[in-house]
């Protein structure tokens, strides 16, 4: 095994850390994109309109059946051959489209986990289905979405490492660069693993906090 | 007030309701009894279209419920419904449960809805619980709030689907008291229940249903003391 060298690590730490904003930025915008897509796809999944419902189902099933790496290549090289698409945007769109399918499923499951009696009670007092969904079902469903969504966001943050394949300057790419220059792969991958862990841990704490806050309402 | 003409309903191949004809007059209290699975619950769920009847006609206050053009929201605003499983909105206080719908459909202003809501909670004896959440109430209290919620829209008729069946025995009475009071106030009510005492005391008419058919209809005195059909005799001998 290679010997561990603290001076080398410290020397290249700025390079490594220069990838952190890339990782956080891509993860952040991909989460926004994924929640946006997932919210509407999820709504479509519980729609009474069969066409809308089927389109959403096809989206979810196709995306869940294709590896994220392939989606990134498809969007960057495939879409990129028709329109000029910045690599940063390609990464955010790929991750967003990918996680949108999972967010849609989380959304659907949460809505369906609200007892059917809630919808019936809302209808029985004369509300429309839309009013019932917005004011009665969604507030209860959103609370149930917090834990699985947190898991999804953590996955997405880690999956942003795949953006390195289209040369996005994020944590995994800067780690490659440091190793290429120093030939000390183990210590740099350990450091990088630790940084991903810290990011995920912070998200978990936030999720825990939100869960507790929402629980008070019940 | 409610008129059912040749009502039929199937769940798949199972014929749940067979040619039901009934007429509930304004101010009348009709109690529907019968064994489990006889179709009682389905029958009243058809009246406010939580279930869709497959054949026949339903009129509520002259509105043709079976007509696909009928606005179901407007219909349901005139028909209160109290559920066996209560189904209060858990994220709202007792008062909000009552006032939410009237304010949301713009039947009343928020202020007016709050006044009406407090009035109704007072009527069911729960004014002091107005700001409690359902999770903080007992089963009987929850069901009383649910009755207040059903009354919030100022319905012309209230349907009760086994309102005391999911409650602890000691909480049944408080709910029945509220329902009795409502009946004495002149509300038109259709009540599916196993509470024979309530039926005897409050009902104008008892409708006995078995296997989706109306087997016997009569005044409570007549039905309980002198049932005409063997099926009703058997049923009563088992429960009384």
CSV table of C-alpha atoms in Angstrom, one decimal:
chain,number,residue,atom,x,y,z
A,1,UNK,CA,0.0,0.0,0.0
A,2,UNK,CA,1.1,3.5,-0.7
A,3,UNK,CA,2.5,5.5,2.2
A,4,UNK,CA,0.3,8.3,3.5
A,5,UNK,CA,1.7,11.8,3.2
A,6,UNK,CA,0.1,14.7,5.0
A,7,UNK,CA,2.1,17.4,3.2
A,8,UNK,CA,1.0,16.1,-0.2
A,9,UNK,CA,-2.6,16.0,0.9
A,10,UNK,CA,-2.5,19.5,2.3
A,11,UNK,CA,-0.8,20.7,-0.8
A,12,UNK,CA,-3.5,19.4,-3.1
A,13,UNK,CA,-6.4,20.0,-0.7
A,14,UNK,CA,-7.2,23.4,-2.3
A,15,UNK,CA,-7.5,21.6,-5.7
A,16,UNK,CA,-9.7,19.0,-4.2
A,17,UNK,CA,-11.9,21.6,-2.4
A,18,UNK,CA,-12.2,23.6,-5.6
A,19,UNK,CA,-14.5,20.8,-6.8
A,20,UNK,CA,-16.8,21.2,-3.8
A,21,UNK,CA,-18.9,24.2,-5.1
A,22,UNK,CA,-19.4,22.3,-8.4
A,23,UNK,CA,-20.8,19.2,-6.5
A,24,UNK,CA,-23.0,21.3,-4.2
A,25,UNK,CA,-24.1,23.6,-7.1
A,26,UNK,CA,-25.0,20.7,-9.4
A,27,UNK,CA,-26.7,18.8,-6.6
A,28,UNK,CA,-28.7,21.8,-5.6
A,29,UNK,CA,-30.0,22.8,-9.0
A,30,UNK,CA,-30.6,19.1,-9.9
A,31,UNK,CA,-32.7,18.7,-6.8
A,32,UNK,CA,-34.7,21.8,-7.7
A,33,UNK,CA,-35.1,20.5,-11.2
A,34,UNK,CA,-36.0,17.0,-9.9
A,35,UNK,CA,-38.6,18.3,-7.4
A,36,UNK,CA,-40.2,20.5,-10.1
A,37,UNK,CA,-40.4,17.6,-12.6
A,38,UNK,CA,-41.3,15.1,-9.9
A,39,UNK,CA,-44.1,17.2,-8.5
A,40,UNK,CA,-45.9,17.6,-11.8
A,41,UNK,CA,-45.1,14.0,-12.9
A,42,UNK,CA,-46.4,12.8,-9.5
A,43,UNK,CA,-49.6,14.9,-9.9
A,44,UNK,CA,-50.0,13.3,-13.3
A,45,UNK,CA,-49.6,9.9,-11.8
A,46,UNK,CA,-52.6,10.4,-9.5
A,47,UNK,CA,-54.6,12.1,-12.3
A,48,UNK,CA,-58.0,10.8,-13.3
A,49,UNK,CA,-57.2,11.6,-16.9
A,50,UNK,CA,-55.9,8.3,-18.4
A,51,UNK,CA,-53.7,9.9,-21.1
A,52,UNK,CA,-51.9,12.2,-18.6
A,53,UNK,CA,-51.6,9.3,-16.2
A,54,UNK,CA,-50.1,7.0,-18.8
A,55,UNK,CA,-47.6,9.5,-20.1
A,56,UNK,CA,-46.3,10.0,-16.5
A,57,UNK,CA,-46.1,6.3,-16.0
A,58,UNK,CA,-44.1,5.8,-19.2
A,59,UNK,CA,-41.7,8.6,-18.0
A,60,UNK,CA,-41.2,7.0,-14.6
A,61,UNK,CA,-40.7,3.5,-15.9
A,62,UNK,CA,-38.3,4.5,-18.7
A,63,UNK,CA,-36.1,6.6,-16.5
A,64,UNK,CA,-36.0,4.1,-13.8
A,65,UNK,CA,-34.9,1.5,-16.3
A,66,UNK,CA,-32.0,3.4,-17.7
A,67,UNK,CA,-28.7,4.0,-15.8
A,68,UNK,CA,-27.9,7.6,-14.8
A,69,UNK,CA,-24.5,7.4,-16.6
A,70,UNK,CA,-26.3,6.5,-19.9
A,71,UNK,CA,-28.8,9.4,-19.4
A,72,UNK,CA,-25.9,11.8,-18.9
A,73,UNK,CA,-24.2,10.6,-22.1
A,74,UNK,CA,-27.5,10.7,-24.0
A,75,UNK,CA,-28.3,14.2,-23.0
A,76,UNK,CA,-24.8,15.6,-23.3
A,77,UNK,CA,-23.7,13.9,-26.5
A,78,UNK,CA,-27.1,13.0,-28.0
A,79,UNK,CA,-29.0,16.2,-27.3
A,80,UNK,CA,-25.8,18.2,-27.6
A,81,UNK,CA,-25.4,17.2,-31.2
A,82,UNK,CA,-28.6,19.0,-32.1
A,83,UNK,CA,-28.5,22.0,-29.9
A,84,UNK,CA,-25.6,23.7,-28.2
A,85,UNK,CA,-25.9,22.7,-24.5
A,86,UNK,CA,-23.4,23.8,-21.9
A,87,UNK,CA,-22.0,20.8,-20.0
A,88,UNK,CA,-23.1,22.3,-16.7
A,89,UNK,CA,-26.7,22.5,-17.9
A,90,UNK,CA,-26.5,19.0,-19.3
A,91,UNK,CA,-25.4,17.7,-16.0
A,92,UNK,CA,-28.2,19.5,-14.1
A,93,UNK,CA,-30.8,18.4,-16.6
A,94,UNK,CA,-29.7,14.8,-16.6
A,95,UNK,CA,-29.7,14.5,-12.8
A,96,UNK,CA,-33.0,16.4,-12.6
A,97,UNK,CA,-34.7,14.3,-15.2
A,98,UNK,CA,-33.3,11.2,-13.5
A,99,UNK,CA,-34.4,12.1,-9.9
A,100,UNK,CA,-37.7,13.5,-11.2
A,101,UNK,CA,-38.9,10.0,-11.8
A,102,UNK,CA,-38.1,8.9,-8.3
A,103,UNK,CA,-39.6,12.1,-6.8
A,104,UNK,CA,-42.7,11.4,-8.8
A,105,UNK,CA,-43.0,8.0,-7.2
A,106,UNK,CA,-42.4,9.4,-3.7
A,107,UNK,CA,-45.1,11.9,-4.4
A,108,UNK,CA,-47.6,9.3,-5.7
A,109,UNK,CA,-46.9,7.0,-2.8
A,110,UNK,CA,-47.4,9.8,-0.3
A,111,UNK,CA,-50.7,10.9,-1.8
A,112,UNK,CA,-51.9,7.3,-1.9
A,113,UNK,CA,-50.9,6.7,1.7
A,114,UNK,CA,-53.4,9.3,2.9
A,115,UNK,CA,-56.5,7.2,3.8
A,116,UNK,CA,-59.2,7.3,1.2
A,117,UNK,CA,-61.7,8.4,3.8
A,118,UNK,CA,-60.0,11.8,3.7
A,119,UNK,CA,-60.9,12.4,0.1
A,120,UNK,CA,-64.4,11.0,0.7
A,121,UNK,CA,-64.9,13.4,3.7
A,122,UNK,CA,-63.6,16.3,1.6
A,123,UNK,CA,-66.0,15.5,-1.2
A,124,UNK,CA,-68.9,14.9,1.1
A,125,UNK,CA,-68.8,18.5,2.3
A,126,UNK,CA,-69.0,19.7,-1.3
A,127,UNK,CA,-65.3,20.4,-2.2
A,128,UNK,CA,-64.1,19.7,-5.7
A,129,UNK,CA,-61.5,17.0,-6.2
A,130,UNK,CA,-58.9,19.8,-6.8
A,131,UNK,CA,-59.8,21.6,-3.6
A,132,UNK,CA,-59.7,18.4,-1.7
A,133,UNK,CA,-56.3,17.5,-3.2
A,134,UNK,CA,-54.7,20.9,-2.5
A,135,UNK,CA,-56.1,21.6,0.9
A,136,UNK,CA,-56.8,18.2,2.5
A,137,UNK,CA,-54.7,15.5,0.9
A,138,UNK,CA,-51.4,17.4,0.0
A,139,UNK,CA,-50.8,18.9,3.4
A,140,UNK,CA,-50.9,15.4,4.9
A,141,UNK,CA,-49.0,13.8,2.0
A,142,UNK,CA,-46.2,16.4,2.1
A,143,UNK,CA,-45.4,15.5,5.7
A,144,UNK,CA,-45.0,11.9,4.7
A,145,UNK,CA,-42.7,12.8,1.8
A,146,UNK,CA,-40.0,14.3,4.0
A,147,UNK,CA,-38.1,11.1,4.9
A,148,UNK,CA,-38.0,9.5,1.5
A,149,UNK,CA,-37.3,12.8,-0.2
A,150,UNK,CA,-34.3,13.3,2.1
A,151,UNK,CA,-33.0,9.9,1.0
A,152,UNK,CA,-33.5,10.9,-2.6
A,153,UNK,CA,-31.6,14.2,-2.2
A,154,UNK,CA,-28.7,12.4,-0.5
A,155,UNK,CA,-28.6,9.9,-3.4
A,156,UNK,CA,-28.7,12.7,-5.9
A,157,UNK,CA,-25.8,14.5,-4.2
A,158,UNK,CA,-23.7,11.4,-4.4
A,159,UNK,CA,-24.8,10.6,-8.0
A,160,UNK,CA,-23.5,14.1,-9.0
A,161,UNK,CA,-20.1,12.4,-9.0
A,162,UNK,CA,-21.1,10.9,-12.3
A,163,UNK,CA,-21.0,14.4,-13.8
A,164,UNK,CA,-17.2,14.0,-13.8
A,165,UNK,CA,-17.5,12.0,-17.0
A,166,UNK,CA,-18.5,15.1,-19.0
A,167,UNK,CA,-15.7,17.0,-17.3
A,168,UNK,CA,-17.7,19.1,-14.9
A,169,UNK,CA,-15.2,20.4,-12.3
A,170,UNK,CA,-16.8,18.8,-9.3
A,171,UNK,CA,-15.3,16.8,-6.4
A,172,UNK,CA,-14.8,13.5,-8.2
A,173,UNK,CA,-13.1,15.2,-11.1
A,174,UNK,CA,-10.8,17.3,-9.0
A,175,UNK,CA,-9.9,14.1,-7.1
A,176,UNK,CA,-8.9,12.4,-10.3
A,177,UNK,CA,-6.8,15.5,-11.1
A,178,UNK,CA,-5.0,15.4,-7.8
A,179,UNK,CA,-4.3,11.7,-8.2
A,180,UNK,CA,-3.0,12.1,-11.7
A,181,UNK,CA,-0.4,14.6,-10.4
A,182,UNK,CA,0.6,12.7,-7.2
A,183,UNK,CA,-0.2,9.0,-7.8
A,184,UNK,CA,-1.6,8.7,-4.3
A,185,UNK,CA,-5.1,7.4,-5.0
A,186,UNK,CA,-6.0,5.9,-1.7
A,187,UNK,CA,-5.5,9.0,0.5
A,188,UNK,CA,-7.3,11.2,-1.9
A,189,UNK,CA,-10.3,8.9,-2.4
A,190,UNK,CA,-10.5,8.6,1.4
A,191,UNK,CA,-10.6,12.4,1.7
A,192,UNK,CA,-13.2,12.7,-1.0
A,193,UNK,CA,-15.3,9.9,0.5
A,194,UNK,CA,-15.2,11.8,3.8
A,195,UNK,CA,-16.4,15.0,2.1
A,196,UNK,CA,-19.3,13.3,0.4
A,197,UNK,CA,-20.2,11.8,3.8
A,198,UNK,CA,-20.2,15.2,5.4
A,199,UNK,CA,-22.5,16.6,2.7
A,200,UNK,CA,-24.9,13.6,3.1
A,201,UNK,CA,-24.8,13.9,6.9
A,202,UNK,CA,-25.7,17.6,6.8
A,203,UNK,CA,-28.7,16.7,4.6
A,204,UNK,CA,-29.8,14.0,7.0
A,205,UNK,CA,-29.7,16.5,9.9
A,206,UNK,CA,-31.9,18.9,8.0
A,207,UNK,CA,-34.3,16.2,7.1
A,208,UNK,CA,-34.5,15.0,10.8
A,209,UNK,CA,-35.2,18.6,11.8
A,210,UNK,CA,-38.0,19.0,9.2
A,211,UNK,CA,-39.5,15.7,10.2
A,212,UNK,CA,-39.7,16.9,13.8
A,213,UNK,CA,-41.2,20.2,12.9
A,214,UNK,CA,-43.9,18.7,10.7
A,215,UNK,CA,-44.7,16.1,13.3
A,216,UNK,CA,-45.8,18.8,15.8
A,217,UNK,CA,-48.7,19.8,13.5
A,218,UNK,CA,-50.4,16.4,13.9
B,1,UNK,CA,-86.7,15.1,0.0
B,2,UNK,CA,-85.0,12.0,-1.2
B,3,UNK,CA,-86.6,9.7,-3.8
B,4,UNK,CA,-85.1,6.5,-5.0
B,5,UNK,CA,-86.6,4.8,-8.0
B,6,UNK,CA,-85.5,1.4,-9.1
B,7,UNK,CA,-82.0,1.8,-7.8
B,8,UNK,CA,-79.5,-1.0,-8.7
B,9,UNK,CA,-75.8,-1.4,-8.0
B,10,UNK,CA,-73.3,-4.1,-8.8
B,11,UNK,CA,-69.8,-4.6,-7.6
B,12,UNK,CA,-68.5,-6.7,-10.4
B,13,UNK,CA,-70.9,-9.7,-10.6
B,14,UNK,CA,-72.2,-9.1,-7.1
B,15,UNK,CA,-75.6,-7.5,-7.2
B,16,UNK,CA,-75.4,-5.2,-4.1
B,17,UNK,CA,-78.6,-3.3,-4.4
B,18,UNK,CA,-81.7,-4.7,-6.1
B,19,UNK,CA,-84.5,-2.4,-7.3
B,20,UNK,CA,-84.6,-0.1,-4.3
B,21,UNK,CA,-87.6,2.2,-4.1
B,22,UNK,CA,-87.8,4.7,-1.2
B,23,UNK,CA,-89.2,8.1,-0.4
B,24,UNK,CA,-87.9,10.1,2.5
B,25,UNK,CA,-90.1,13.1,3.3
B,26,UNK,CA,-88.7,16.4,4.7
B,27,UNK,CA,-88.2,16.2,8.5
B,28,UNK,CA,-88.4,12.4,8.5
B,29,UNK,CA,-85.9,10.2,10.3
B,30,UNK,CA,-85.4,6.9,8.4
B,31,UNK,CA,-83.3,4.2,10.0
B,32,UNK,CA,-81.8,1.5,7.8
B,33,UNK,CA,-81.0,-1.8,9.5
B,34,UNK,CA,-79.9,-5.2,8.3
B,35,UNK,CA,-77.1,-7.7,8.5
B,36,UNK,CA,-73.5,-6.9,7.5
B,37,UNK,CA,-73.0,-6.9,3.8
B,38,UNK,CA,-76.7,-6.3,3.1
B,39,UNK,CA,-76.0,-3.1,1.2
B,40,UNK,CA,-77.0,-0.5,3.7
B,41,UNK,CA,-73.9,1.5,3.5
B,42,UNK,CA,-73.7,1.3,-0.3
B,43,UNK,CA,-77.3,2.5,-0.4
B,44,UNK,CA,-76.6,5.8,1.4
B,45,UNK,CA,-73.3,6.3,-0.3
B,46,UNK,CA,-75.2,6.2,-3.6
B,47,UNK,CA,-77.3,9.1,-2.4
B,48,UNK,CA,-74.4,11.6,-2.3
B,49,UNK,CA,-72.5,9.7,-5.1
B,50,UNK,CA,-69.6,8.4,-3.1
B,51,UNK,CA,-70.7,5.3,-5.0
B,52,UNK,CA,-72.2,5.6,-8.4
B,53,UNK,CA,-75.6,3.8,-8.9
B,54,UNK,CA,-75.6,1.6,-12.0
B,55,UNK,CA,-79.3,1.8,-12.7
B,56,UNK,CA,-82.3,3.8,-11.5
B,57,UNK,CA,-83.1,7.3,-10.5
B,58,UNK,CA,-82.2,9.3,-7.4
B,59,UNK,CA,-83.7,12.7,-6.6
B,60,UNK,CA,-82.5,14.8,-3.7
B,61,UNK,CA,-84.6,17.9,-3.1
B,62,UNK,CA,-85.7,17.6,-6.7
B,63,UNK,CA,-82.2,17.4,-8.1
B,64,UNK,CA,-81.7,14.4,-10.4
B,65,UNK,CA,-78.5,12.9,-8.8
B,66,UNK,CA,-78.3,10.2,-11.5
B,67,UNK,CA,-78.0,12.8,-14.3
B,68,UNK,CA,-74.3,13.1,-15.3
B,69,UNK,CA,-74.8,16.8,-15.8
B,70,UNK,CA,-75.7,17.4,-12.2
B,71,UNK,CA,-73.0,19.3,-10.3
B,72,UNK,CA,-72.0,16.9,-7.6
B,73,UNK,CA,-70.3,19.6,-5.4
B,74,UNK,CA,-73.5,21.6,-5.2
B,75,UNK,CA,-75.5,18.4,-4.5
B,76,UNK,CA,-73.1,17.3,-1.7
B,77,UNK,CA,-73.3,20.7,-0.1
B,78,UNK,CA,-77.0,20.0,0.6
B,79,UNK,CA,-76.3,16.4,1.8
B,80,UNK,CA,-74.3,16.0,5.0
B,81,UNK,CA,-72.5,12.8,5.6
B,82,UNK,CA,-71.2,11.2,8.8
B,83,UNK,CA,-68.8,8.4,8.4
B,84,UNK,CA,-68.3,5.2,10.4
B,85,UNK,CA,-64.5,6.0,10.5
B,86,UNK,CA,-65.1,9.6,11.2
B,87,UNK,CA,-62.5,10.9,8.8
B,88,UNK,CA,-61.8,14.3,10.5
B,89,UNK,CA,-59.0,16.3,8.8
B,90,UNK,CA,-56.1,15.6,11.2
B,91,UNK,CA,-54.2,18.7,10.3
B,92,UNK,CA,-57.0,21.1,11.2
B,93,UNK,CA,-58.5,22.0,14.6
B,94,UNK,CA,-62.0,21.0,15.5
B,95,UNK,CA,-63.2,24.5,14.6
B,96,UNK,CA,-61.3,24.5,11.3
B,97,UNK,CA,-62.8,21.1,10.4
B,98,UNK,CA,-66.2,22.6,10.7
B,99,UNK,CA,-65.5,26.0,9.0
B,100,UNK,CA,-63.1,25.0,6.3
B,101,UNK,CA,-65.6,23.8,3.6
B,102,UNK,CA,-68.2,26.7,4.1
B,103,UNK,CA,-65.4,29.3,3.8
B,104,UNK,CA,-63.6,27.4,0.9
B,105,UNK,CA,-66.6,27.1,-1.3
B,106,UNK,CA,-67.5,30.8,-0.4
B,107,UNK,CA,-70.8,29.8,1.1
B,108,UNK,CA,-69.9,32.2,4.0
B,109,UNK,CA,-67.2,34.7,4.8
B,110,UNK,CA,-64.5,33.4,7.2
B,111,UNK,CA,-65.9,35.4,10.0
B,112,UNK,CA,-69.4,34.1,9.4
B,113,UNK,CA,-68.1,30.5,9.1
B,114,UNK,CA,-66.3,30.9,12.4
B,115,UNK,CA,-69.5,32.1,14.1
B,116,UNK,CA,-71.5,29.3,12.6
B,117,UNK,CA,-68.8,26.8,13.5
B,118,UNK,CA,-68.6,27.9,17.1
B,119,UNK,CA,-72.4,27.7,17.2
B,120,UNK,CA,-72.4,24.1,15.9
B,121,UNK,CA,-69.6,23.0,18.3
B,122,UNK,CA,-71.6,24.5,21.1
B,123,UNK,CA,-74.6,22.5,19.9
B,124,UNK,CA,-72.6,19.2,20.0
B,125,UNK,CA,-71.2,20.2,23.4
B,126,UNK,CA,-67.6,20.8,22.3
B,127,UNK,CA,-67.2,24.6,22.3
B,128,UNK,CA,-64.3,24.3,24.7
B,129,UNK,CA,-62.5,21.9,22.3
B,130,UNK,CA,-62.7,24.3,19.3
B,131,UNK,CA,-58.9,24.7,19.1
B,132,UNK,CA,-58.0,21.1,19.8
B,133,UNK,CA,-56.7,18.8,17.0
B,134,UNK,CA,-58.6,15.6,16.3
B,135,UNK,CA,-55.6,13.6,17.7
B,136,UNK,CA,-56.3,15.2,21.1
B,137,UNK,CA,-60.0,14.2,21.2
B,138,UNK,CA,-61.7,11.0,22.2
B,139,UNK,CA,-63.6,8.9,19.7
B,140,UNK,CA,-67.0,10.2,20.8
B,141,UNK,CA,-65.8,13.8,20.7
B,142,UNK,CA,-64.3,13.3,17.2
B,143,UNK,CA,-67.6,11.9,15.9
B,144,UNK,CA,-69.5,14.9,17.4
B,145,UNK,CA,-67.1,17.2,15.7
B,146,UNK,CA,-67.7,15.3,12.5
B,147,UNK,CA,-71.5,15.8,12.9
B,148,UNK,CA,-70.9,19.5,13.4
B,149,UNK,CA,-68.7,19.5,10.2
B,150,UNK,CA,-71.5,17.8,8.2
B,151,UNK,CA,-73.9,20.5,9.5
B,152,UNK,CA,-71.5,23.3,8.6
B,153,UNK,CA,-72.7,23.5,5.0
B,154,UNK,CA,-76.3,23.9,6.2
B,155,UNK,CA,-77.4,20.7,4.5
B,156,UNK,CA,-81.1,19.8,3.9
B,157,UNK,CA,-80.5,16.2,4.9
B,158,UNK,CA,-77.8,14.3,6.8
B,159,UNK,CA,-76.8,10.7,6.1
B,160,UNK,CA,-75.2,8.7,8.9
B,161,UNK,CA,-73.2,5.6,8.0
B,162,UNK,CA,-73.0,3.5,11.2
B,163,UNK,CA,-71.8,6.6,13.2
B,164,UNK,CA,-71.3,4.7,16.5
B,165,UNK,CA,-69.9,1.3,15.2
B,166,UNK,CA,-66.2,2.3,15.5
B,167,UNK,CA,-66.6,3.8,19.0
B,168,UNK,CA,-65.9,2.5,22.4
B,169,UNK,CA,-69.2,1.5,24.1
B,170,UNK,CA,-69.1,4.3,26.7
B,171,UNK,CA,-68.9,6.9,23.9
B,172,UNK,CA,-71.9,5.8,21.9
B,173,UNK,CA,-74.4,7.5,24.1
B,174,UNK,CA,-73.0,11.1,23.7
B,175,UNK,CA,-73.1,10.7,19.9
B,176,UNK,CA,-76.6,9.3,19.9
B,177,UNK,CA,-77.8,12.2,22.1
B,178,UNK,CA,-76.5,14.7,19.6
B,179,UNK,CA,-78.3,12.8,16.8
B,180,UNK,CA,-81.5,12.7,18.7
B,181,UNK,CA,-81.3,16.4,19.3
B,182,UNK,CA,-80.8,16.9,15.6
B,183,UNK,CA,-83.8,14.8,14.8
B,184,UNK,CA,-86.0,16.7,17.3
B,185,UNK,CA,-84.8,20.0,15.6
B,186,UNK,CA,-86.5,18.7,12.5
B,187,UNK,CA,-83.5,17.6,10.4
B,188,UNK,CA,-84.2,15.1,7.7
B,189,UNK,CA,-82.0,12.1,8.5
B,190,UNK,CA,-81.2,8.7,7.0
B,191,UNK,CA,-79.3,6.6,9.5
B,192,UNK,CA,-77.6,3.3,9.0
B,193,UNK,CA,-77.1,1.8,12.5
B,194,UNK,CA,-77.2,-1.2,14.7
B,195,UNK,CA,-78.5,0.9,17.6
B,196,UNK,CA,-82.0,-0.5,17.9
B,197,UNK,CA,-82.7,1.7,20.9
B,198,UNK,CA,-82.1,4.8,18.8
B,199,UNK,CA,-84.3,3.3,16.0
B,200,UNK,CA,-87.1,2.6,18.3
B,201,UNK,CA,-87.0,6.0,19.9
B,202,UNK,CA,-86.3,8.4,17.1
B,203,UNK,CA,-87.1,6.8,13.7
B,204,UNK,CA,-90.3,7.6,11.9
B,205,UNK,CA,-89.7,4.6,9.7
B,206,UNK,CA,-87.4,1.5,9.8
B,207,UNK,CA,-86.2,0.0,6.6
B,208,UNK,CA,-84.9,-3.6,6.8
B,209,UNK,CA,-82.5,-4.6,4.1
B,210,UNK,CA,-81.1,-8.0,3.3
B,211,UNK,CA,-79.0,-9.1,0.4
B,212,UNK,CA,-79.5,-5.8,-1.3
B,213,UNK,CA,-83.3,-5.9,-1.2
B,214,UNK,CA,-85.8,-4.0,1.0
B,215,UNK,CA,-87.4,-6.8,2.9
B,216,UNK,CA,-89.6,-4.9,5.2
B,217,UNK,CA,-90.6,-1.3,6.0
B,218,UNK,CA,-92.6,-0.1,8.9
B,219,UNK,CA,-92.9,2.2,12.0
B,220,UNK,CA,-90.5,1.2,14.8
B,221,UNK,CA,-93.3,-0.1,17.0
B,222,UNK,CA,-94.7,-2.2,14.3
B,223,UNK,CA,-91.4,-3.5,13.1
B,224,UNK,CA,-89.9,-4.4,16.4
B,225,UNK,CA,-93.0,-5.9,18.1
B,226,UNK,CA,-94.7,-7.4,15.1
B,227,UNK,CA,-92.3,-8.1,12.2
B,228,UNK,CA,-94.0,-9.5,9.1
B,229,UNK,CA,-91.3,-11.4,7.4
B,230,UNK,CA,-89.4,-14.5,8.6
B,231,UNK,CA,-86.1,-12.8,7.7
B,232,UNK,CA,-86.8,-9.8,9.9
B,233,UNK,CA,-88.0,-12.1,12.7
B,234,UNK,CA,-84.8,-14.1,12.5
B,235,UNK,CA,-82.6,-11.0,12.4
B,236,UNK,CA,-84.4,-9.5,15.4
B,237,UNK,CA,-84.2,-12.7,17.4
B,238,UNK,CA,-80.5,-12.7,16.9
B,239,UNK,CA,-79.8,-9.2,18.0
B,240,UNK,CA,-82.4,-8.4,20.7
